[in-house]
Amino acid sequence: MTTPLTLISENRSFGGWHRRYRHAATSTGCDMTFAVFLPPQAEHGPVPVLYWLSGLTCTDENFMQKAGAHRVAAELGIAIVAPDTSPRGANVPGDPDGAWDFGHGAGFYVNATQAPWKAHYRMHDYVVHELPALVEANLPVSPRRAISGHSMGGHGALVCALRNPGHYLSVSAFAPISNPMDCPWGHKALSRYLGEDRESWREWDACELIAGASERLPLLVDQGEADSFLAEQLKPDALARACGAAGHPLTLRRQPGYDHSYYFIASFIEDHLRHHAAALHS
């Protein structure tokens, strides 16, 4: 039987396999690349999976190479799937000014409604629907799903979980863009992808979605207190206020001395993996 996946590379890692695949994606209208870590347990049957969403300028490679997650994922019997952060290709428009915080590498995990972005920038549909269906049909991965991410990807993880009750068993985030309606990165992305009507932005803002959430998955969020983006872009206090007002369970851990880098993620990724394993194996 033919597979829609083209294997790009594979590496043995902690008794399992790290692989990169390319495939033609319907939701984004272009070829997409993703990485997957399959733990040793996947050789005996489908394993639960954590979807990891990376931040601005990243690809599928950053987390897999820098986070140090494979050892604990292998111990816990959890697969990790890391998609790219945006559609790419010669026919996919990027930032008209060549900036790094919009366009290629900056899909913000929304479904764009405005030209010229709407033809390709449908990363929410890709991450929530198309990619899991593809992975579950072609790899030894089960539909027991968790989701996490960093910065723009932390925003994506929170929004994907809040917008799709029942789709994930657990959610966490590192330094998420918690309130994109009220930060420069969010203003730039949402105004272009969704248009100037701010009401349409609410369905892509975790702080707005929490109030009406029909599912109360506990949120685990780590935030470095030495993060240079903390006050202007990330707004963890807004997330804490929204969760407090709605009675939504939140564990917000403020980590002294840690910045926005993968050193921060690598320092606490084991806690997040164990948080997800408790739900995925229950």
Backbone as numpy.savetxt, mean C-alpha at the origin, in Angstrom:
# Nx Ny Nz CAx CAy CAz Cx Cy Cz
-0.96 -25.16 -19.18 -1.80 -23.97 -19.18 -0.91 -22.72 -19.18
-1.21 -21.77 -20.03 -0.45 -20.53 -20.07 -0.83 -19.65 -18.88
0.10 -18.83 -18.46 -0.14 -17.90 -17.35 -0.03 -16.48 -17.86
-0.81 -15.57 -17.31 -0.69 -14.16 -17.73 0.53 -13.47 -17.13
1.29 -14.18 -16.29 2.44 -13.60 -15.61 3.73 -13.93 -16.34
4.57 -12.93 -16.53 5.91 -13.14 -17.08 6.92 -12.97 -15.95
7.68 -14.02 -15.68 8.67 -13.98 -14.62 9.87 -13.13 -15.06
10.21 -12.11 -14.28 11.35 -11.25 -14.58 12.61 -11.75 -13.90
12.47 -12.13 -12.63 13.64 -12.60 -11.87 13.16 -13.37 -10.65
14.06 -14.19 -10.08 13.75 -14.88 -8.84 15.01 -15.08 -8.03
14.86 -15.02 -6.71 15.97 -15.19 -5.79 15.51 -16.01 -4.60
16.32 -16.97 -4.20 16.05 -17.74 -2.99 16.26 -16.84 -1.77
15.34 -16.90 -0.81 15.44 -16.02 0.36 14.78 -16.69 1.56
15.54 -16.95 2.61 15.04 -17.53 3.85 14.16 -18.77 3.61
14.62 -19.61 2.71 13.92 -20.86 2.42 12.75 -20.70 1.48
12.41 -19.47 1.14 11.33 -19.21 0.20 11.87 -18.58 -1.08
11.00 -17.87 -1.78 11.40 -17.27 -3.06 10.91 -15.83 -3.14
11.81 -14.96 -3.58 11.43 -13.61 -3.98 11.40 -13.57 -5.50
10.24 -13.21 -6.04 10.08 -13.18 -7.49 9.49 -11.85 -7.94
9.84 -11.45 -9.15 9.25 -10.27 -9.78 8.55 -10.71 -11.06
7.36 -10.17 -11.26 6.54 -10.52 -12.42 6.09 -9.26 -13.15
5.84 -9.45 -14.44 5.22 -8.41 -15.27 3.95 -8.99 -15.87
2.92 -8.14 -16.03 1.69 -8.60 -16.66 0.96 -7.41 -17.27
0.08 -7.69 -18.20 -0.76 -6.65 -18.80 -1.95 -6.42 -17.87
-2.11 -5.17 -17.42 -3.17 -4.85 -16.46 -4.32 -4.13 -17.17
-5.53 -4.60 -16.90 -6.72 -3.98 -17.49 -7.04 -2.65 -16.83
-6.95 -2.61 -15.50 -7.37 -1.41 -14.77 -6.50 -0.20 -15.09
-5.20 -0.42 -15.30 -4.30 0.70 -15.58 -3.98 0.86 -17.06
-4.40 -0.09 -17.87 -4.19 0.02 -19.31 -2.73 0.01 -19.72
-1.90 -0.71 -18.97 -0.47 -0.79 -19.31 0.12 -2.02 -18.63
1.34 -2.34 -18.96 2.03 -3.41 -18.25 2.37 -2.95 -16.84
2.18 -3.84 -15.88 2.52 -3.55 -14.48 3.51 -4.60 -13.98
4.34 -4.18 -13.04 5.31 -5.06 -12.41 4.99 -5.16 -10.92
5.11 -6.36 -10.37 4.97 -6.52 -8.93 5.96 -7.55 -8.43
6.26 -7.49 -7.15 7.14 -8.46 -6.50 6.34 -9.28 -5.51
6.78 -10.51 -5.30 6.14 -11.37 -4.31 7.20 -12.16 -3.57
7.07 -12.23 -2.25 7.86 -13.16 -1.46 6.96 -14.30 -1.07
7.35 -15.52 -1.46 6.62 -16.73 -1.11 7.41 -17.46 -0.03
6.85 -17.62 1.17 7.57 -18.30 2.24 7.68 -19.79 1.96
8.51 -20.52 2.70 8.67 -21.95 2.45 7.35 -22.72 2.54
6.42 -22.27 3.38 5.15 -22.97 3.55 4.32 -22.99 2.26
4.60 -22.07 1.34 3.84 -22.01 0.10 4.10 -23.22 -0.81
5.17 -23.96 -0.52 5.44 -25.17 -1.30 4.44 -26.28 -0.98
3.69 -26.12 0.11 2.76 -27.16 0.54 1.29 -26.75 0.41
1.05 -25.52 -0.07 -0.33 -25.07 -0.23 -0.42 -23.56 -0.09
-1.58 -22.99 -0.41 -1.74 -21.54 -0.37 -1.52 -20.97 1.02
-0.88 -19.81 1.07 -0.59 -19.11 2.32 -1.29 -17.74 2.30
-1.58 -17.19 3.47 -2.16 -15.85 3.50 -1.15 -14.81 3.03
-1.64 -13.60 2.74 -0.79 -12.63 2.05 -0.95 -11.23 2.64
0.17 -10.54 2.74 0.20 -9.12 3.08 0.50 -8.33 1.81
-0.38 -7.41 1.45 -0.12 -6.50 0.34 0.56 -5.25 0.91
1.71 -4.93 0.34 2.48 -3.78 0.80 2.47 -2.68 -0.26
2.08 -1.47 0.12 2.01 -0.34 -0.79 3.12 0.64 -0.43
3.98 0.91 -1.36 5.13 1.77 -1.11 4.81 3.24 -1.36
5.78 4.09 -1.03 5.58 5.53 -1.07 6.09 6.19 -2.34
6.05 7.51 -2.33 6.44 8.32 -3.48 7.84 7.96 -3.98
7.97 7.89 -5.29 9.19 7.59 -6.06 9.61 6.12 -5.99
8.94 5.29 -5.20 9.33 3.89 -5.06 8.79 3.03 -6.20
9.32 1.82 -6.30 8.82 0.78 -7.20 8.50 -0.45 -6.36
8.29 -1.57 -7.02 8.07 -2.82 -6.30 9.32 -3.30 -5.57
10.47 -2.74 -5.87 11.73 -3.28 -5.36 12.13 -2.74 -3.99
11.74 -1.50 -3.65 12.28 -0.87 -2.45 12.03 -1.67 -1.18
10.76 -2.01 -0.94 10.42 -2.71 0.29 11.10 -4.06 0.36
11.08 -4.81 -0.73 11.63 -6.16 -0.71 13.13 -6.14 -0.43
13.82 -5.12 -0.89 15.27 -5.07 -0.72 15.70 -4.43 0.60
14.92 -3.51 1.14 15.38 -2.69 2.25 14.70 -2.95 3.59
13.50 -3.54 3.58 12.72 -3.61 4.82 13.13 -4.75 5.74
13.83 -5.75 5.22 14.22 -6.88 6.05 13.04 -7.71 6.53
12.03 -7.85 5.68 10.79 -8.51 6.08 10.78 -10.01 5.81
11.65 -10.50 4.96 11.55 -11.89 4.52 11.75 -12.89 5.66
12.67 -12.63 6.54 12.96 -13.60 7.60 11.73 -13.88 8.45
11.06 -12.82 8.91 9.89 -12.99 9.77 8.71 -13.52 8.97
8.55 -13.06 7.73 7.46 -13.57 6.90 7.63 -15.07 6.66
8.88 -15.52 6.49 9.13 -16.95 6.32 8.78 -17.72 7.58
9.13 -17.17 8.74 8.78 -17.81 10.01 7.26 -17.91 10.18
6.55 -16.85 9.82 5.11 -16.77 10.05 4.28 -17.42 8.94
4.91 -17.76 7.83 4.17 -18.38 6.74 3.25 -17.41 6.03
3.74 -16.19 5.80 2.96 -15.15 5.13 3.66 -14.75 3.83
2.91 -14.70 2.75 3.42 -14.13 1.50 3.33 -12.61 1.58
4.19 -11.94 0.84 4.14 -10.49 0.71 4.08 -10.14 -0.77
3.13 -9.33 -1.15 3.02 -8.85 -2.52 3.21 -7.34 -2.53
4.14 -6.87 -3.34 4.44 -5.43 -3.42 4.25 -4.96 -4.85
3.16 -4.26 -5.15 2.97 -3.71 -6.49 3.82 -2.47 -6.71
3.91 -2.03 -7.94 4.50 -0.74 -8.26 3.60 0.36 -7.70
4.11 1.59 -7.69 3.38 2.69 -7.09 2.57 3.51 -8.09
2.62 3.16 -9.36 1.85 3.87 -10.37 1.90 3.10 -11.68
1.03 3.43 -12.61 1.23 2.94 -13.97 2.47 3.60 -14.58
3.08 2.94 -15.54 4.27 3.49 -16.19 4.26 3.12 -17.67
5.08 3.81 -18.43 5.22 3.51 -19.85 5.19 4.77 -20.68
5.60 4.63 -21.94 5.69 5.78 -22.84 4.35 6.44 -23.06
3.27 5.66 -22.98 1.94 6.21 -23.23 1.23 6.68 -21.96
1.89 6.53 -20.81 1.30 6.94 -19.54 1.82 8.32 -19.18
0.94 9.33 -19.05 1.43 10.68 -18.75 2.02 10.75 -17.35
3.07 11.55 -17.22 3.67 11.82 -15.93 3.43 13.26 -15.53
4.16 13.74 -14.55 4.01 15.13 -14.14 4.49 16.05 -15.27
3.67 17.02 -15.68 4.06 17.87 -16.81 5.31 18.69 -16.54
5.63 18.89 -15.26 6.82 19.66 -14.90 8.00 18.78 -14.50
7.80 17.47 -14.61 8.87 16.55 -14.24 9.10 16.42 -12.76
8.13 16.80 -11.94 8.28 16.71 -10.49 8.19 15.25 -10.02
8.72 14.99 -8.82 8.79 13.62 -8.31 7.55 13.21 -7.52
6.70 14.17 -7.15 5.58 13.86 -6.25 4.23 13.78 -6.96
4.27 13.54 -8.27 3.04 13.33 -9.03 3.36 12.54 -10.28
2.38 11.76 -10.75 2.58 11.01 -11.99 3.32 9.71 -11.75
4.32 9.43 -12.57 5.07 8.18 -12.46 5.67 8.06 -11.07
5.42 6.94 -10.40 5.89 6.73 -9.04 5.03 7.38 -7.98
3.89 7.95 -8.40 3.06 8.71 -7.44 1.58 8.57 -7.78
1.11 7.32 -7.88 -0.28 7.09 -8.25 -1.29 7.35 -7.15
-0.83 7.45 -5.90 -1.66 7.76 -4.73 -2.79 6.77 -4.49
-2.82 5.65 -5.20 -3.78 4.58 -4.93 -5.22 5.06 -4.99
-5.51 5.97 -5.93 -6.86 6.44 -6.18 -7.28 6.02 -7.58
-8.57 6.17 -7.88 -9.07 6.01 -9.24 -9.29 7.39 -9.82
-8.42 7.80 -10.73 -8.52 9.14 -11.31 -9.80 9.27 -12.14
-10.36 10.47 -12.12 -11.57 10.76 -12.89 -11.34 11.85 -13.93
-10.16 12.46 -13.94 -9.89 13.59 -14.81 -8.91 13.22 -15.91
-9.13 13.78 -17.11 -8.17 13.61 -18.20 -6.92 14.44 -17.89
-5.74 13.96 -18.32 -5.49 12.71 -19.05 -5.21 11.52 -18.14
-5.40 11.71 -16.84 -4.97 10.70 -15.85 -5.91 9.51 -15.79
-7.20 9.71 -16.08 -8.19 8.66 -15.82 -8.01 7.43 -16.70
-7.31 7.55 -17.80 -7.12 6.38 -18.66 -6.21 5.34 -18.04
-5.30 5.75 -17.15 -4.31 4.82 -16.59 -4.25 4.82 -15.06
-4.49 5.96 -14.44 -4.26 6.06 -13.00 -5.47 5.58 -12.21
-5.62 4.26 -12.21 -6.69 3.61 -11.46 -6.05 2.57 -10.52
-5.17 3.08 -9.68 -4.39 2.20 -8.82 -5.23 1.56 -7.72
-6.31 2.20 -7.30 -7.16 1.57 -6.29 -7.77 0.29 -6.84
-8.35 0.35 -8.02 -8.92 -0.86 -8.62 -7.86 -1.91 -8.85
-6.67 -1.48 -9.25 -5.59 -2.43 -9.49 -5.20 -3.15 -8.21
-4.98 -2.40 -7.13 -4.49 -2.97 -5.88 -5.56 -3.81 -5.19
-6.80 -3.34 -5.20 -7.86 -4.00 -4.43 -8.46 -5.18 -5.18
-8.58 -5.06 -6.50 -9.33 -6.06 -7.26 -8.47 -6.85 -8.25
-7.84 -6.16 -9.19 -7.17 -6.89 -10.26 -5.96 -7.67 -9.78
-5.09 -7.05 -9.00 -3.88 -7.75 -8.57 -4.19 -8.94 -7.66
-5.03 -8.82 -6.63 -5.32 -10.01 -5.81 -5.94 -11.16 -6.62
-6.83 -10.83 -7.54 -7.44 -11.89 -8.35 -6.38 -12.61 -9.17
-5.44 -11.85 -9.73 -4.36 -12.43 -10.53 -3.44 -13.29 -9.67
-3.06 -12.76 -8.51 -2.15 -13.48 -7.63 -2.79 -14.76 -7.12
-4.04 -14.67 -6.69 -4.70 -15.85 -6.12 -4.97 -16.93 -7.17
-5.09 -16.54 -8.43 -5.34 -17.51 -9.49 -4.07 -18.19 -9.99
-2.91 -17.55 -9.78 -1.70 -18.04 -10.41 -0.56 -18.40 -9.46
-0.69 -18.04 -8.18 0.36 -18.31 -7.20 -0.26 -18.97 -5.97
0.56 -19.66 -5.16 0.03 -20.36 -3.98 -0.28 -19.38 -2.84
-1.23 -18.50 -3.11 -1.62 -17.46 -2.17 -3.13 -17.52 -1.97
-3.58 -17.40 -0.74 -5.00 -17.54 -0.42 -5.68 -16.18 -0.40
-7.01 -16.15 -0.34 -7.73 -14.87 -0.22 -7.79 -14.31 1.19
-6.97 -14.82 2.10 -6.85 -14.22 3.43 -5.81 -13.11 3.32
-6.29 -11.85 3.27 -5.46 -10.72 2.90 -5.30 -9.73 4.05
-4.11 -9.13 4.11 -3.83 -7.98 4.97 -3.22 -6.90 4.09
-3.18 -5.67 4.60 -2.61 -4.59 3.80 -1.86 -3.62 4.70
-0.74 -3.12 4.18 0.08 -2.17 4.90 0.82 -1.31 3.88
1.49 -0.26 4.36 2.24 0.58 3.45 2.91 1.72 4.17
3.66 2.51 3.40 4.49 3.58 3.94 4.19 4.89 3.23
3.97 5.95 3.99 3.81 7.30 3.45 2.61 7.35 2.49
2.83 7.62 1.20 1.73 7.54 0.23 1.09 6.16 0.27
1.90 5.13 0.45 1.37 3.78 0.55 0.65 3.52 1.85
1.04 4.20 2.92 0.28 4.12 4.17 -1.10 4.71 3.99
-1.17 5.86 3.32 -2.47 6.42 2.92 -3.26 5.39 2.12
-2.61 4.77 1.14 -3.29 3.79 0.31 -3.81 2.62 1.10
-3.02 2.11 2.04 -3.44 0.97 2.84 -4.67 1.30 3.68
-4.64 2.46 4.35 -5.78 2.86 5.17 -7.03 3.02 4.32
-6.90 3.69 3.18 -8.06 3.95 2.32 -8.59 2.64 1.72
-7.71 1.77 1.26 -8.17 0.50 0.69 -8.96 -0.30 1.72
-8.48 -0.36 2.94 -9.17 -1.11 3.99 -10.50 -0.46 4.35
-10.51 0.86 4.49 -11.73 1.55 4.91 -12.80 1.53 3.83
-12.40 1.56 2.57 -13.37 1.58 1.48 -13.90 0.19 1.11
-13.24 -0.85 1.60 -13.59 -2.20 1.16 -13.75 -3.13 2.36
-14.78 -2.92 3.17 -14.98 -3.78 4.34 -15.10 -5.25 3.96
-14.45 -6.09 4.74 -14.47 -7.52 4.49 -13.39 -8.01 3.56
-12.69 -7.09 2.90 -11.68 -7.49 1.91 -10.36 -7.86 2.56
-10.06 -7.22 3.69 -8.80 -7.45 4.41 -9.11 -7.86 5.84
-8.21 -8.67 6.41 -8.36 -9.10 7.80 -7.60 -8.20 8.76
-6.67 -7.40 8.26 -5.91 -6.50 9.12 -5.30 -5.40 8.27
-4.92 -4.30 8.95 -4.35 -3.14 8.26 -3.36 -2.45 9.19
-2.29 -1.92 8.60 -1.34 -1.13 9.36 -0.68 -0.14 8.41
0.11 0.79 8.99 0.77 1.79 8.15 1.98 2.36 8.87
2.97 2.75 8.09 4.12 3.50 8.56 4.03 4.92 8.02
4.06 5.89 8.90 4.09 7.31 8.51 3.13 7.62 7.36
1.85 7.26 7.51 0.92 7.48 6.40 0.60 8.96 6.18
0.30 9.31 4.95 -0.29 10.61 4.65 -1.74 10.49 5.11
-1.99 10.88 6.35 -3.25 10.55 7.01 -4.43 11.39 6.55
-4.14 12.62 6.14 -5.21 13.57 5.85 -4.89 14.32 4.55
-4.89 13.62 3.40 -4.42 14.23 2.15 -5.22 15.47 1.73
-6.46 15.61 2.22 -7.21 16.82 1.91 -6.58 18.06 2.53
-5.68 17.86 3.50 -5.12 18.98 4.25 -3.60 18.95 4.25
-2.99 18.60 3.11 -1.53 18.67 3.02 -1.13 18.92 1.57
0.06 19.49 1.33 0.46 19.84 -0.03 0.53 18.66 -0.99
1.09 17.52 -0.56 1.11 16.36 -1.45 -0.30 15.96 -1.87
-1.21 15.94 -0.91 -2.58 15.56 -1.21 -3.27 16.56 -2.11
-3.10 17.84 -1.85 -3.72 18.86 -2.69 -3.30 18.68 -4.15
-2.01 18.50 -4.35 -1.50 18.37 -5.72 -2.08 17.13 -6.41
-2.03 16.00 -5.72 -2.48 14.75 -6.34 -3.99 14.71 -6.54
-4.74 15.05 -5.50 -6.19 14.92 -5.58 -6.81 15.94 -6.54
-6.26 17.14 -6.58 -6.82 18.14 -7.49 -6.62 17.75 -8.95
-5.52 17.09 -9.24 -5.26 16.68 -10.62 -5.98 15.38 -10.97
-5.87 14.38 -10.11 -6.50 13.10 -10.41 -8.03 13.17 -10.34
-8.56 13.96 -9.42 -10.00 13.96 -9.14 -10.71 15.25 -9.51
-9.97 16.32 -9.79 -10.59 17.60 -10.10 -10.65 18.50 -8.88
-11.16 19.70 -9.07 -11.12 20.73 -8.03 -12.26 20.63 -7.02
-13.26 19.79 -7.26 -14.36 19.63 -6.31 -13.88 18.85 -5.10
-13.66 19.55 -4.00 -13.11 18.91 -2.81 -14.02 17.86 -2.21
-15.30 17.90 -2.49 -16.20 16.87 -1.97 -15.81 15.50 -2.50
-15.31 15.45 -3.72 -14.92 14.16 -4.31 -13.64 13.62 -3.67
-12.91 14.48 -2.98 -11.68 14.03 -2.33 -11.97 13.24 -1.06
-13.13 13.44 -0.46 -13.40 12.85 0.85 -13.32 11.33 0.84
-13.71 10.71 -0.26 -13.71 9.24 -0.30 -12.31 8.66 -0.46
-11.29 9.54 -0.50 -9.90 9.08 -0.60 -9.06 9.60 0.56
-9.70 10.01 1.62 -9.02 10.57 2.78 -9.39 9.73 4.00
-8.40 9.09 4.63 -8.68 8.19 5.76 -9.41 8.91 6.88
-9.03 10.15 7.16 -9.66 10.87 8.25 -11.14 11.12 7.97
-11.51 11.27 6.72 -12.91 11.46 6.35 -13.66 10.13 6.33
-13.00 9.07 5.91 -13.66 7.76 5.78 -13.93 7.10 7.12
-13.12 7.37 8.12 -13.24 6.68 9.41 -14.60 6.92 10.05
-15.13 8.12 9.92 -16.39 8.43 10.58 -17.52 7.52 10.12
-17.55 7.18 8.84 -18.64 6.36 8.32 -18.27 4.92 8.06
-17.13 4.47 8.57 -16.67 3.10 8.30 -17.64 2.08 8.88
-17.97 1.07 8.08 -18.88 0.02 8.55 -18.13 -1.14 9.20
-16.82 -1.10 9.15 -15.97 -2.13 9.75 -14.93 -1.42 10.60
-14.62 -1.96 11.75 -13.69 -1.32 12.66 -12.43 -2.16 12.83
-11.71 -2.39 11.72 -10.43 -3.08 11.84 -9.47 -2.24 12.66
-8.82 -2.81 13.67 -7.85 -2.04 14.45 -6.70 -1.55 13.57
-6.34 -0.29 13.72 -5.25 0.30 12.96 -3.98 0.32 13.80
-2.89 -0.20 13.24 -1.57 -0.07 13.85 -0.78 0.90 12.99
-0.35 2.02 13.58 0.38 3.04 12.85 1.64 3.40 13.63
2.79 3.35 12.93 4.04 3.83 13.50 4.44 5.12 12.82
4.88 6.09 13.61 5.29 7.39 13.08 6.59 7.83 13.76
7.61 8.10 12.97 8.87 8.61 13.51 8.73 10.07 13.91
9.21 10.40 15.09 9.10 11.77 15.56 10.14 12.70 14.94
11.18 12.15 14.31 12.18 12.96 13.61 11.93 13.00 12.11
10.74 12.63 11.70 10.35 12.62 10.28 10.21 14.06 9.78
10.96 14.42 8.74 10.93 15.79 8.25 9.59 16.17 7.61
8.76 15.17 7.30 7.45 15.43 6.68 6.31 15.42 7.69
6.64 15.22 8.95 5.63 14.96 9.98 4.56 16.04 10.05
4.93 17.28 10.27 3.95 18.32 10.54 3.20 18.76 9.30
3.91 18.90 8.18 3.29 19.48 6.99 2.50 18.48 6.17
3.00 17.24 6.06 2.42 16.29 5.12 1.67 15.12 5.75
2.08 14.64 6.91 1.60 13.35 7.40 0.41 13.45 8.36
0.39 14.41 9.24 -0.74 14.74 10.09 -1.29 13.56 10.93
-0.45 12.87 11.70 -0.97 11.76 12.52 -1.96 12.22 13.59
-1.84 13.46 14.04 -2.79 13.95 15.04 -4.20 14.01 14.48
-4.33 14.34 13.20 -5.65 14.36 12.56 -6.25 12.97 12.54
-5.41 11.97 12.27 -5.89 10.58 12.29 -6.33 10.19 13.69
-5.56 10.57 14.69 -5.92 10.24 16.07 -7.24 10.89 16.46
-7.44 12.14 16.06 -8.70 12.82 16.37 -9.88 12.14 15.68
-9.71 11.78 14.41 -10.78 11.13 13.67 -11.14 9.78 14.29
-10.14 9.02 14.66 -10.40 7.71 15.28 -11.06 7.89 16.66
-10.61 8.88 17.42 -11.21 9.12 18.72 -12.66 9.51 18.61
-12.98 10.37 17.65 -14.36 10.82 17.48 -15.29 9.70 17.03
-14.75 8.76 16.24 -15.57 7.67 15.70 -15.53 6.42 16.56
-14.66 6.40 17.56 -14.50 5.18 18.34 -13.81 4.08 17.56
-12.95 4.47 16.62 -12.25 3.49 15.79 -10.95 3.09 16.48
-10.69 1.79 16.66 -9.49 1.37 17.38 -8.21 1.76 16.64
-7.32 2.46 17.31 -6.07 2.93 16.74 -4.96 2.76 17.76
-3.87 2.13 17.35 -2.63 2.13 18.10 -1.65 2.98 17.33
-1.41 4.20 17.79 -0.49 5.13 17.15 0.78 5.20 17.99
1.86 4.67 17.45 3.12 4.60 18.17 4.06 5.67 17.61
4.42 6.61 18.45 5.32 7.69 18.06 6.74 7.28 18.47
7.61 7.18 17.49 8.94 6.60 17.73 10.01 7.69 17.75
10.54 8.02 18.94 11.53 9.10 19.05 12.79 8.82 18.24
13.24 9.84 17.51 14.50 9.77 16.78 14.43 9.17 15.40
13.29 8.55 15.04 13.20 7.89 13.74 12.68 8.84 12.67
13.22 8.69 11.46 12.85 9.57 10.35 11.91 8.84 9.39
11.90 9.26 8.12 10.95 8.74 7.13 11.54 7.59 6.30
12.74 7.16 6.62 13.47 6.24 5.75 13.12 4.78 5.99
13.74 3.91 5.17 13.57 2.48 5.35 14.30 1.95 6.59
15.22 2.73 7.19 15.77 2.34 8.48 14.65 2.28 9.52
13.74 3.23 9.44 12.57 3.26 10.32 11.68 2.05 10.08
11.38 1.77 8.81 10.52 0.62 8.50 11.17 -0.68 8.96
12.46 -0.84 8.67 13.15 -2.08 9.04 13.17 -2.28 10.55
13.15 -1.19 11.31 13.21 -1.28 12.77 11.93 -1.84 13.38
10.79 -1.65 12.69 9.50 -2.03 13.29 8.66 -2.96 12.42
9.22 -3.43 11.31 8.43 -4.26 10.41 8.03 -5.58 11.07
8.87 -6.11 11.96 8.52 -7.37 12.61 7.24 -7.21 13.43
7.09 -6.10 14.13 5.87 -5.87 14.90 4.64 -5.88 13.99
4.77 -5.26 12.83 3.63 -5.19 11.91 3.32 -6.57 11.34
4.35 -7.32 10.98 4.10 -8.66 10.44 3.42 -9.55 11.48
3.80 -9.44 12.73 3.16 -10.24 13.77 1.73 -9.76 14.03
1.50 -8.47 13.92 0.15 -7.92 14.01 -0.75 -8.54 12.93
-0.24 -8.61 11.71 -1.03 -9.18 10.62 -1.18 -10.69 10.75
-0.11 -11.36 11.18 -0.19 -12.81 11.31 -1.26 -13.23 12.30
-1.44 -12.46 13.36 -2.46 -12.80 14.36 -3.84 -12.84 13.71
-4.10 -11.94 12.76 -5.39 -11.93 12.09 -5.45 -12.95 10.95
-4.36 -13.06 10.20 -4.38 -13.94 9.03 -4.44 -15.41 9.40
-3.90 -15.76 10.55 -3.90 -17.17 10.97 -4.99 -17.50 11.99
-5.86 -16.55 12.28 -6.89 -16.80 13.30 -8.03 -17.63 12.72
